[in-house]
Short mmCIF file of C-alpha atoms and ligand atoms in Angstrom, two decimals:
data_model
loop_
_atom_site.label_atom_id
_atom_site.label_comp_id
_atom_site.label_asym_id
_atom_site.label_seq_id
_atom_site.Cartn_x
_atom_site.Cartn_y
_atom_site.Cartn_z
CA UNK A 1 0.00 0.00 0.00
CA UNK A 2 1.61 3.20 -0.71
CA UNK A 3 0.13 6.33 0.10
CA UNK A 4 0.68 9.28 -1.47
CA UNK A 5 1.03 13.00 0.45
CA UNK A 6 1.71 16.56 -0.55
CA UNK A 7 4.55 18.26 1.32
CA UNK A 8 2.45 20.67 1.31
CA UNK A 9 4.66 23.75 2.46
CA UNK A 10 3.47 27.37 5.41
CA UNK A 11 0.53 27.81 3.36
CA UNK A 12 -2.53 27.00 5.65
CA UNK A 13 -1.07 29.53 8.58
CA UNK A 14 -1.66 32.64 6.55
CA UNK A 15 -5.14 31.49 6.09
CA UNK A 16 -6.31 32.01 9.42
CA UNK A 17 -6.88 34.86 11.54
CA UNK A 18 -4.38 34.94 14.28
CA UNK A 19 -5.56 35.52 17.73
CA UNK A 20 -3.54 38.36 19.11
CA UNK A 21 -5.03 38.84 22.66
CA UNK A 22 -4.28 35.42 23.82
CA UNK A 23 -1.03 35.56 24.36
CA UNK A 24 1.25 38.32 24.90
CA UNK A 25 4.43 38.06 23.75
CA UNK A 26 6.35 37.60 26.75
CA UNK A 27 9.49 35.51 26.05
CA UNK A 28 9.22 32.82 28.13
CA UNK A 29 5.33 32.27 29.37
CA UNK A 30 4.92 32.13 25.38
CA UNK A 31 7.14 29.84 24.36
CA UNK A 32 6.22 27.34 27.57
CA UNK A 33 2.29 28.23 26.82
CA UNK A 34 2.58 27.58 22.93
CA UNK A 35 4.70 24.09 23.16
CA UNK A 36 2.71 22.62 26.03
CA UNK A 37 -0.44 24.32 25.27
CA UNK A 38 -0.10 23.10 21.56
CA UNK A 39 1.59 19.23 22.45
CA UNK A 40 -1.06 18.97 25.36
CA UNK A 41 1.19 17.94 27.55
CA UNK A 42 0.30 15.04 30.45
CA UNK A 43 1.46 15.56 33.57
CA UNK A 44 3.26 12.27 33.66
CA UNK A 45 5.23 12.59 30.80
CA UNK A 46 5.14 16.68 30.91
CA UNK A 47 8.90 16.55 33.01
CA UNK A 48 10.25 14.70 29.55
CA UNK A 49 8.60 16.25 26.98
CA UNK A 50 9.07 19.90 28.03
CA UNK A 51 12.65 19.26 29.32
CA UNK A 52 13.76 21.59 25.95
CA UNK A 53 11.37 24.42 26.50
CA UNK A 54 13.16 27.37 27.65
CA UNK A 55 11.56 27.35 31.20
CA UNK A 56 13.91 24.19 31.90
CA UNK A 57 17.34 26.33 31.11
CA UNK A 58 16.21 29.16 33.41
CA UNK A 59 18.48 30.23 37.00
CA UNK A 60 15.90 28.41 39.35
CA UNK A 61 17.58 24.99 37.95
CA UNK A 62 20.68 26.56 38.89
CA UNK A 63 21.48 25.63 35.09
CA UNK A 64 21.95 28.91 33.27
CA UNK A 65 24.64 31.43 33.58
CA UNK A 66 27.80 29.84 33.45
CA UNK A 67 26.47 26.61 32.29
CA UNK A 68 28.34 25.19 29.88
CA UNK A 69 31.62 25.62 31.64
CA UNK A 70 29.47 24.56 35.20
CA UNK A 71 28.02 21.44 33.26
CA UNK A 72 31.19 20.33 32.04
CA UNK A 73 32.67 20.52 35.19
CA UNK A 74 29.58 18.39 36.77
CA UNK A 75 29.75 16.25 34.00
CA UNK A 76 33.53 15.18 34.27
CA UNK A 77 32.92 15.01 38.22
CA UNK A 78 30.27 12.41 38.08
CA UNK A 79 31.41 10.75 35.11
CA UNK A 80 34.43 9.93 37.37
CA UNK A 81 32.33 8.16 40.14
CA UNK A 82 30.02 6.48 37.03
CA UNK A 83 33.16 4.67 35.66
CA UNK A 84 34.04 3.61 39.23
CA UNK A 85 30.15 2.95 39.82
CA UNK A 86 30.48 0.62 36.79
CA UNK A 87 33.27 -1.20 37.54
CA UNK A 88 31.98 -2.09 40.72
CA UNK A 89 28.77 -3.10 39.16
CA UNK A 90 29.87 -5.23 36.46
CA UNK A 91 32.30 -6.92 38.41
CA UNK A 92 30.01 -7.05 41.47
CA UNK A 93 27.05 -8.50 38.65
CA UNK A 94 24.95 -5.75 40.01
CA UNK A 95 22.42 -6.30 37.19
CA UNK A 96 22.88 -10.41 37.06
CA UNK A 97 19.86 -11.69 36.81
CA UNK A 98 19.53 -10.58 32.95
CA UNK A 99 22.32 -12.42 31.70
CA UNK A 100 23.24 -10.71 28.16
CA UNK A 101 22.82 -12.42 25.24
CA UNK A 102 20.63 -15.18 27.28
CA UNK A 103 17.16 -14.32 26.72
CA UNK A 104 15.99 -14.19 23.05
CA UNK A 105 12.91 -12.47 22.79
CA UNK A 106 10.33 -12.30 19.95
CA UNK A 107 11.02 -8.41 19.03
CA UNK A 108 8.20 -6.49 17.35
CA UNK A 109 9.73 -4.74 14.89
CA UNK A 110 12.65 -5.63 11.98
CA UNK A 111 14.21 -2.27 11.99
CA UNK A 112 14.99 0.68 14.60
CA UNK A 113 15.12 3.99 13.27
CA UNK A 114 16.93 5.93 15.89
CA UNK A 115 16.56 9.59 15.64
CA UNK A 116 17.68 12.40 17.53
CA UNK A 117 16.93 16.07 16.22
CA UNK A 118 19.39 19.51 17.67
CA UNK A 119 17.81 22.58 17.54
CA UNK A 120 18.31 26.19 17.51
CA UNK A 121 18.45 27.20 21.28
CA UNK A 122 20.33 30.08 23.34
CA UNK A 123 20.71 29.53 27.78
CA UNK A 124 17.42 31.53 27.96
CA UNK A 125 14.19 31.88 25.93
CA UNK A 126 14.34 30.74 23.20
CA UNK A 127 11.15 30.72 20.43
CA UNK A 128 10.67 29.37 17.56
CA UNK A 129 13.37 26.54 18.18
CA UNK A 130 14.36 25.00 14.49
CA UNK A 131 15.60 21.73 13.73
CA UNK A 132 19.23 22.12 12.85
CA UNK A 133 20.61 18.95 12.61
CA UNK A 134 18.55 15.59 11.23
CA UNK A 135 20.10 12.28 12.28
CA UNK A 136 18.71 8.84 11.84
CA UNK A 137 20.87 5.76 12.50
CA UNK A 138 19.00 2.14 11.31
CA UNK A 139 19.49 -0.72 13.34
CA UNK A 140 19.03 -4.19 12.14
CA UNK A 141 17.21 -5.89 14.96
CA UNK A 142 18.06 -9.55 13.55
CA UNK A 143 21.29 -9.14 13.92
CA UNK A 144 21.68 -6.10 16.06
CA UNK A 145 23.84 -4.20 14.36
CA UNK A 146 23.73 -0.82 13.10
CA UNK A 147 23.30 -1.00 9.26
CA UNK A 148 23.52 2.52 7.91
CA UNK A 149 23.02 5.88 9.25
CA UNK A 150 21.28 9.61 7.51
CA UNK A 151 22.56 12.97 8.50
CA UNK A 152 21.38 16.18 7.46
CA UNK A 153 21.58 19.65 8.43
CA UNK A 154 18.66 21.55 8.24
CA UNK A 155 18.70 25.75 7.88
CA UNK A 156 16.59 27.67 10.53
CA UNK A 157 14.35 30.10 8.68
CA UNK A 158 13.11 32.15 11.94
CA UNK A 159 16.78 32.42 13.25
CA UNK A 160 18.99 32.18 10.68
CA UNK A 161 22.07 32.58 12.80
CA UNK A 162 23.31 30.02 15.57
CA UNK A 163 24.06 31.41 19.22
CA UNK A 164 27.32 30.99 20.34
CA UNK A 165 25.48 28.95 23.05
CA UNK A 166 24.11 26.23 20.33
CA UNK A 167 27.25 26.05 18.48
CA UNK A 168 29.00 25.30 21.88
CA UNK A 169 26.33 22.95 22.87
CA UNK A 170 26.26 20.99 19.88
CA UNK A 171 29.31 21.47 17.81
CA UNK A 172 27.23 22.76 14.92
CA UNK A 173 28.95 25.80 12.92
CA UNK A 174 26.68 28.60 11.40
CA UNK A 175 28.45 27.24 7.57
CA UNK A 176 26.98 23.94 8.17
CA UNK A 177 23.34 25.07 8.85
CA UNK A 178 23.59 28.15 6.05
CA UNK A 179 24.67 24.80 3.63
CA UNK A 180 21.66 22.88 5.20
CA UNK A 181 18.10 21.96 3.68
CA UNK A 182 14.71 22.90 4.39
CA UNK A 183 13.02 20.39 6.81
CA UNK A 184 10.44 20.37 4.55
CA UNK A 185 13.18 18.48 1.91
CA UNK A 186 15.29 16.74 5.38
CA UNK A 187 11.71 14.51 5.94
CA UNK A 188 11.78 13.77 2.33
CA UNK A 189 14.96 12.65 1.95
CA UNK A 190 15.19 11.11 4.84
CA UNK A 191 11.75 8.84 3.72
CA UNK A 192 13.38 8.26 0.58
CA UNK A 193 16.81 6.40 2.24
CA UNK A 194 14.16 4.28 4.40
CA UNK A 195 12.53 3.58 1.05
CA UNK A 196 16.10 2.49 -0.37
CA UNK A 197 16.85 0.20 2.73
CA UNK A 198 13.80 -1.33 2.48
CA UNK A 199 12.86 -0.65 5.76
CA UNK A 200 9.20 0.84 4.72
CA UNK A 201 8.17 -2.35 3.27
CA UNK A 202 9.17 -3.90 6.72
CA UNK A 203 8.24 -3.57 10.61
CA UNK A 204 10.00 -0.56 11.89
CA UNK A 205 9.78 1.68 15.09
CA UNK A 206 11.38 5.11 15.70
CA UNK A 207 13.60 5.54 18.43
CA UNK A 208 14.03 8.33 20.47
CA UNK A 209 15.44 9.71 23.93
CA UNK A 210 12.67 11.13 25.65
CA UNK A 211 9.20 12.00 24.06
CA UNK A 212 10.99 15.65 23.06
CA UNK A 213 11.93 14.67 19.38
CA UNK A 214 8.61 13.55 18.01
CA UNK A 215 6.02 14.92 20.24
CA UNK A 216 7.58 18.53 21.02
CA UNK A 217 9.97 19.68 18.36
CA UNK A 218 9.37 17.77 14.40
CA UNK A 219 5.28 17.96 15.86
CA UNK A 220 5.43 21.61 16.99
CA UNK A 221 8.05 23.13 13.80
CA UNK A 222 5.87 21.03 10.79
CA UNK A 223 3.08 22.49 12.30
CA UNK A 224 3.81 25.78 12.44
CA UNK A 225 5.27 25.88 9.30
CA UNK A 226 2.78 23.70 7.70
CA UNK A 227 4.31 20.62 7.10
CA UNK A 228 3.00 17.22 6.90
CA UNK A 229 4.92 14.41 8.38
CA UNK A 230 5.43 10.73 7.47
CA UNK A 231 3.19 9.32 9.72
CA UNK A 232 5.27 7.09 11.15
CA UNK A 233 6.76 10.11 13.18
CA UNK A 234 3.47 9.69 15.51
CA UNK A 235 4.23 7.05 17.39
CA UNK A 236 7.64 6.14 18.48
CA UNK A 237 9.55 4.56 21.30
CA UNK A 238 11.14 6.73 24.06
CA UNK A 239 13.82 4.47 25.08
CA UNK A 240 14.19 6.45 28.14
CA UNK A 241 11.19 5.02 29.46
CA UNK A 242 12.21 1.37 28.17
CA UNK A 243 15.41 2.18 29.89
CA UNK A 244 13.70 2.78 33.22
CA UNK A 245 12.22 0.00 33.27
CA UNK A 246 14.88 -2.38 32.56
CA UNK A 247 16.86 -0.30 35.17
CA UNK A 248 14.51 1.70 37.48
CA UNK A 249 16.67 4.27 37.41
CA UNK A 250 16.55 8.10 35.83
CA UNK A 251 19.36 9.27 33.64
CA UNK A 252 20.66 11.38 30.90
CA UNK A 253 21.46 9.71 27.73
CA UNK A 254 24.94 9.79 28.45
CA UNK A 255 24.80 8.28 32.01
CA UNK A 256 22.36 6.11 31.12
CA UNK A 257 24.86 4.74 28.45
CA UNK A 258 27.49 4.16 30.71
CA UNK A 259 25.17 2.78 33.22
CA UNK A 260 23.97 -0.28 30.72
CA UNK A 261 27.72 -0.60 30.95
CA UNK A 262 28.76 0.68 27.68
CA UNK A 263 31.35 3.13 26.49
CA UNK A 264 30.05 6.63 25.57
CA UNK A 265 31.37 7.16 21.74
CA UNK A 266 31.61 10.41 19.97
CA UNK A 267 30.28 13.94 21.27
CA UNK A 268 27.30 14.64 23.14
CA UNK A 269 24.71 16.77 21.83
CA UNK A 270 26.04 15.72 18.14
CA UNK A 271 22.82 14.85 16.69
CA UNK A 272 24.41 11.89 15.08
CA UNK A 273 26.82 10.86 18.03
CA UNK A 274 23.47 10.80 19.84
CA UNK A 275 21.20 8.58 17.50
CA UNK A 276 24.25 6.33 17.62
CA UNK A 277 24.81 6.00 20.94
CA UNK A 278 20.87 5.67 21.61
CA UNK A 279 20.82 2.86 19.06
CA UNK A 280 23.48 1.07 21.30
CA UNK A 281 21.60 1.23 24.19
CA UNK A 282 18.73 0.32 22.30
CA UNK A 283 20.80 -3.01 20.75
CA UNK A 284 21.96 -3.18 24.41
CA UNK A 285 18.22 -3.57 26.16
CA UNK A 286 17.64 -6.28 23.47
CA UNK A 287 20.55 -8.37 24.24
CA UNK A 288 18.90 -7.98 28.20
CA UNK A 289 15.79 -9.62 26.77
CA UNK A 290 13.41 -6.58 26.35
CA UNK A 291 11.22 -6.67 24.02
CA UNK A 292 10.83 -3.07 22.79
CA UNK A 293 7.36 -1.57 21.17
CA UNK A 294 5.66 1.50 21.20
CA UNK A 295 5.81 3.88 23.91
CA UNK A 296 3.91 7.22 22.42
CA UNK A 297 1.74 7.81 19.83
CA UNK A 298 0.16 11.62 18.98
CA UNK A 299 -3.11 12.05 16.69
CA UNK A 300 -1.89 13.57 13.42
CA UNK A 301 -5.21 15.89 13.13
CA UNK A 302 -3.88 18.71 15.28
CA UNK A 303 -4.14 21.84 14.10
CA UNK A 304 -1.79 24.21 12.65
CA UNK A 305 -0.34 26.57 15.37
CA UNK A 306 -2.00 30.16 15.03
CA UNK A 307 -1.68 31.28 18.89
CA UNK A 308 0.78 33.68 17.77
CA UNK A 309 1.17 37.10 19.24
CA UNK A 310 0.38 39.94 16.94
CA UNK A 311 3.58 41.17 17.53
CA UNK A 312 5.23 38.32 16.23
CA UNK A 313 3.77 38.08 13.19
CA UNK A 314 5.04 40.21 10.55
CA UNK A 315 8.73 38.30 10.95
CA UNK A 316 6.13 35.33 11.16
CA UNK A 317 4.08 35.98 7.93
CA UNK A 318 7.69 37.17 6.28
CA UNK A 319 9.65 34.04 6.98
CA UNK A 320 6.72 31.76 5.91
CA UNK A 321 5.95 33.79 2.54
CA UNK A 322 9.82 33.19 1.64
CA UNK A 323 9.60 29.34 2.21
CA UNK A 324 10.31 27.05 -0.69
CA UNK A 325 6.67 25.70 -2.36
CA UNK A 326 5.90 22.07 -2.78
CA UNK A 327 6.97 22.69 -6.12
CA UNK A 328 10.53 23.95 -5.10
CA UNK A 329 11.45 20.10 -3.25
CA UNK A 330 12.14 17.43 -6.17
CA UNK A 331 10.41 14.47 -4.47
CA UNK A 332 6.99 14.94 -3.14
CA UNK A 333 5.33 11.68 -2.23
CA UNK A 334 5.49 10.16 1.26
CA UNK A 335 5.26 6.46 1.24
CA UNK A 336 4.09 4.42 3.86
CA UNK A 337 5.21 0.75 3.62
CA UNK A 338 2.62 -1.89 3.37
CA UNK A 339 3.68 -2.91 7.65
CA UNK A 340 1.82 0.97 8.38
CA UNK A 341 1.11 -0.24 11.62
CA UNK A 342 -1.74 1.36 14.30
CA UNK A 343 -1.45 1.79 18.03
CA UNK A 344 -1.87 -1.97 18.97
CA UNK A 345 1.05 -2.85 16.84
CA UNK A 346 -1.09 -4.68 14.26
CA UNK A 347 -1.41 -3.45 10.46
CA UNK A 348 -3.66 -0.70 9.57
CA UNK A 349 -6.58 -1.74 7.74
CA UNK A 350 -8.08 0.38 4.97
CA UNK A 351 -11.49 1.32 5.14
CA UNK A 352 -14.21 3.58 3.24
CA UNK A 353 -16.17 6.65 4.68
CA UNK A 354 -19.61 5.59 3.41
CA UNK A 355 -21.69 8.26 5.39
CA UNK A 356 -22.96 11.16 3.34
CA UNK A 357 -20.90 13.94 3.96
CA UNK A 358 -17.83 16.31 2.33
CA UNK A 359 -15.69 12.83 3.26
CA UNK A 360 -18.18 10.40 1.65
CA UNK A 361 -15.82 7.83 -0.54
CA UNK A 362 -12.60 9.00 1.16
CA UNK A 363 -10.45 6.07 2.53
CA UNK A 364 -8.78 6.22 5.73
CA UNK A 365 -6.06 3.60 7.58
CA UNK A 366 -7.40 2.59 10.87
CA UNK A 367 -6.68 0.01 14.25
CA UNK A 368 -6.03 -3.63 12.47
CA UNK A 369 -8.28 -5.41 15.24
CA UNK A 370 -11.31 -3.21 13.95
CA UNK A 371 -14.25 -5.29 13.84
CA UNK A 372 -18.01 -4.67 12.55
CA UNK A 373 -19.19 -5.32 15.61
CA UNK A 374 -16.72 -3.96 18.31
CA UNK A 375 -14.73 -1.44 16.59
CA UNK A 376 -11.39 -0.39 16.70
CA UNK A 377 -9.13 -1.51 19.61
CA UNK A 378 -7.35 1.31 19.58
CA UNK A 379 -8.12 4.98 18.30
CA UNK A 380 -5.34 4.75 15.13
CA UNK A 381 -6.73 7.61 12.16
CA UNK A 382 -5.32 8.28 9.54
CA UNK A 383 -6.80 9.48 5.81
CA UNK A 384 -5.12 8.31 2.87
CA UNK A 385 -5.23 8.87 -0.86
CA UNK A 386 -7.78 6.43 -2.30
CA UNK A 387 -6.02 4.13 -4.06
CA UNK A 388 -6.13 3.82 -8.15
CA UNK A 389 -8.21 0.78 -8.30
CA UNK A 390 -10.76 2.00 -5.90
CA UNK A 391 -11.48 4.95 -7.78
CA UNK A 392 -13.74 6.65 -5.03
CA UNK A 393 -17.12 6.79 -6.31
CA UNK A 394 -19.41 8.47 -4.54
CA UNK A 395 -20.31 5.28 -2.28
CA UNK A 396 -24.10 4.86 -1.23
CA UNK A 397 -25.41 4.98 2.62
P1 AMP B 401 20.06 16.80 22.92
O1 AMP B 401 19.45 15.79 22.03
O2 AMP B 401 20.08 16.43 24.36
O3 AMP B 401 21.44 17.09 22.40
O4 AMP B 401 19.22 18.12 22.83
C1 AMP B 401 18.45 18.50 21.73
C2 AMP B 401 18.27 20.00 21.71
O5 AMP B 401 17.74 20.45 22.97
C3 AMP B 401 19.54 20.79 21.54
O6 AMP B 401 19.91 20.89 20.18
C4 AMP B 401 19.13 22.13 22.11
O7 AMP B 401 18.33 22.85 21.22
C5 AMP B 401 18.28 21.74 23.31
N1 AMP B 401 19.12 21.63 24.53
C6 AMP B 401 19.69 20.52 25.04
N2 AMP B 401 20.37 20.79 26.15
C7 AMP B 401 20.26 22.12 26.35
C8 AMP B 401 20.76 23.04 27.32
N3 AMP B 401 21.51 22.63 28.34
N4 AMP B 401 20.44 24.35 27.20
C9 AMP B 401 19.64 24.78 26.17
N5 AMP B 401 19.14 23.98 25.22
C10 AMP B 401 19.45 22.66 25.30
MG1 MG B 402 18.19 14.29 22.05
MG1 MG B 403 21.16 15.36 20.76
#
């Protein structure tokens, strides 16, 4: 089943009428309001998901000011006691009742896509944040190994230049991002090497660490700048949450790395050193015996973002006139392979709107288990293009 989608490109914003006295443009409460207001945040997973929104980087964390030089510091401080922690551990078998390599597990999926997204940022406030950097690594969960890997940069259109903070942070330079794409073309090319593997014609879950990469950042930049996503961006697998599990403990990426008791390779905050070393871990709580499936899932019917402050929006309106077209990107068509799976896991099945109405004879992907009688399992939606051999005649109530 392939299904065909417009990249359609920061049309539909200019369409509506903005709402000015909702929020006033106050640095911080609107970038918080906007990104938790807009992602709808649970409280549960609201620590993860809004760990990048400004308000996290602000003095009552003690984190800003001097806080690259005071992470570093903290950083090579505790990494110090990790290493010893580790030794201990693996020679005291602190984690021996999962015996690696012991337990083989039925796993869900045949491929990991491990992603993990920098952004434009500064130490304070920080709005819009842009995807700058657009990593995927694919793992090969037969054999566990890593089996090719995607990286592109990606040019901020709100703020063109980096901060000296972000270049610090992730060891991006301002040449890099000026050479980059639009994300609009990053998501397409980035579906097309899947399409090359031959992953989309096989079971396949993102990966990310935390819920911030899929359900804050790609959700809250395509919609603002009108972008449709590959669907398979709206559900995922926080592997910080798998990591918990396995380990009941809380960490960064990095410590949690070394904690699983492997090395830390590369540079942290690279986007690509990150996918990379995620994708270890990932390979890592295999070997343990987990079995690894969906963590998160988002409806793909939310609205465009138009709670923008009147002051904001002639820069707004500016930057989105001046964005490439559909018609400017070479490919076009999303595909989603014929394993498009829904919430529970299963494969989507395709079914009819046969209701009169404006969607009468539209076709839509929804749960697998959906029966005549009970419905769907889960609450999986998703419209499609009708396929050529159903041409959609008007279908009769
Ligand atoms: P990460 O994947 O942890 O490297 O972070 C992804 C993005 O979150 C970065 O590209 C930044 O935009 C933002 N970010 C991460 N850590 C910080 C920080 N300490 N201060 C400000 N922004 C940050
Ligand atoms: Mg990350
Ligand atoms: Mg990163």
């Amino acid at each position: 089943m392939v299904i065909c989608r417009e990249l359609l490109l920061a049309r539909r914003l200019l369409g509506h009428s903005f709402n000015s006295a909702r929020f006033g443009y106050s640095g911080l409460r609107f970038q918080s309001s906007v990104v938790a207001a807009e992602c709808k945040i649970s409280s549960s997973d609201a620590a993860d998901s809004a760990r990048k929104t400004p308000g996290d980087f602000l003095p009552e964390d003690g984190r800003v000011g001097d806080l690259v030089v005071g992470e570093i510091l903290r950083e090579a401080s505790q990494e110090q006691r990790e290493i010893k922690e580790n030794a201990r551990s693996s020679s005291s078998k602190k984690y021996g009742e999962v015996s690696i390599d012991q337990k083989a597990v039925e796993q869900a999926f045949d491929y990991f896509v491990v992603i993990d997204f920098e952004a434009t940022c500064d130490s304070t406030v920080f709005f819009p944040q842009e995807i700058i950097e657009f990593p995927s690594v694919l793992v090969a969960v037969h054999s566990l190994s890593v089996e090719d890997s995607f990286q592109t940069y990606v040019k901020p259109t709100f703020n063109p230049q980096l901060t000296d903070f972000c270049k610090r942070l992730t060891g991006i330079e301002q040449t890099q991002v000026d050479n980059g794409m639009a994300l609009a073309e990053a998501l397409v090319k980035h579906d097309k090497w899947l399409e090359d593997k031959g992953v989309k014609s096989k079971r396949f879950g993102v990966i990310t660490w935390t819920d911030w990469d899929c359900k804050v950042m790609l959700d809250f930049e395509c919609r603002l700048k009108g972008l449709t996503k590959p669907s398979y961006f709206n559900k995922w697998i926080n592997l910080k949450s798998c990591f918990q599990e396995k380990f009941g403990d809380k960490f960064n990426l990095k410590k949690a790395v070394q904690h699983a008791g492997l090395q830390w390779q590369g540079r942290e905050h690279c986007g690509l050193d990150d996918a990379k070393n995620t994708a270890s871990l990932a390979m890592e709580l295999v070997k343990r015996g987990m079995q690894i499936g969906f963590t998160q899932h988002q409806s793909s019917r939310k609205p465009a973002i138009t709670n923008i402050s009147s002051e904001f929006m002639p820069k707004l309106k500016k930057i989105l006139e001046a964005l490439p077209r559909s018609s400017d990107i070479d490919e076009t068509s999303i595909t989603v392979g014929a394993d498009n799976l829904c919430y529970c896991g299963v494969k989507c099945k395709t079914r009819l709107v046969r209701k009169a109405g404006p969607n009468q004879g539209k076709f839509f992907l929804s749960c697998g288990n959906w029966t005549l009688t009970e419905g769907g399992k889960c609450t999986y939606f998703e419209w499609m293009n009708p396929p050529e051999q159903h041409s959609p005649s008007p279908a009769k109530s």
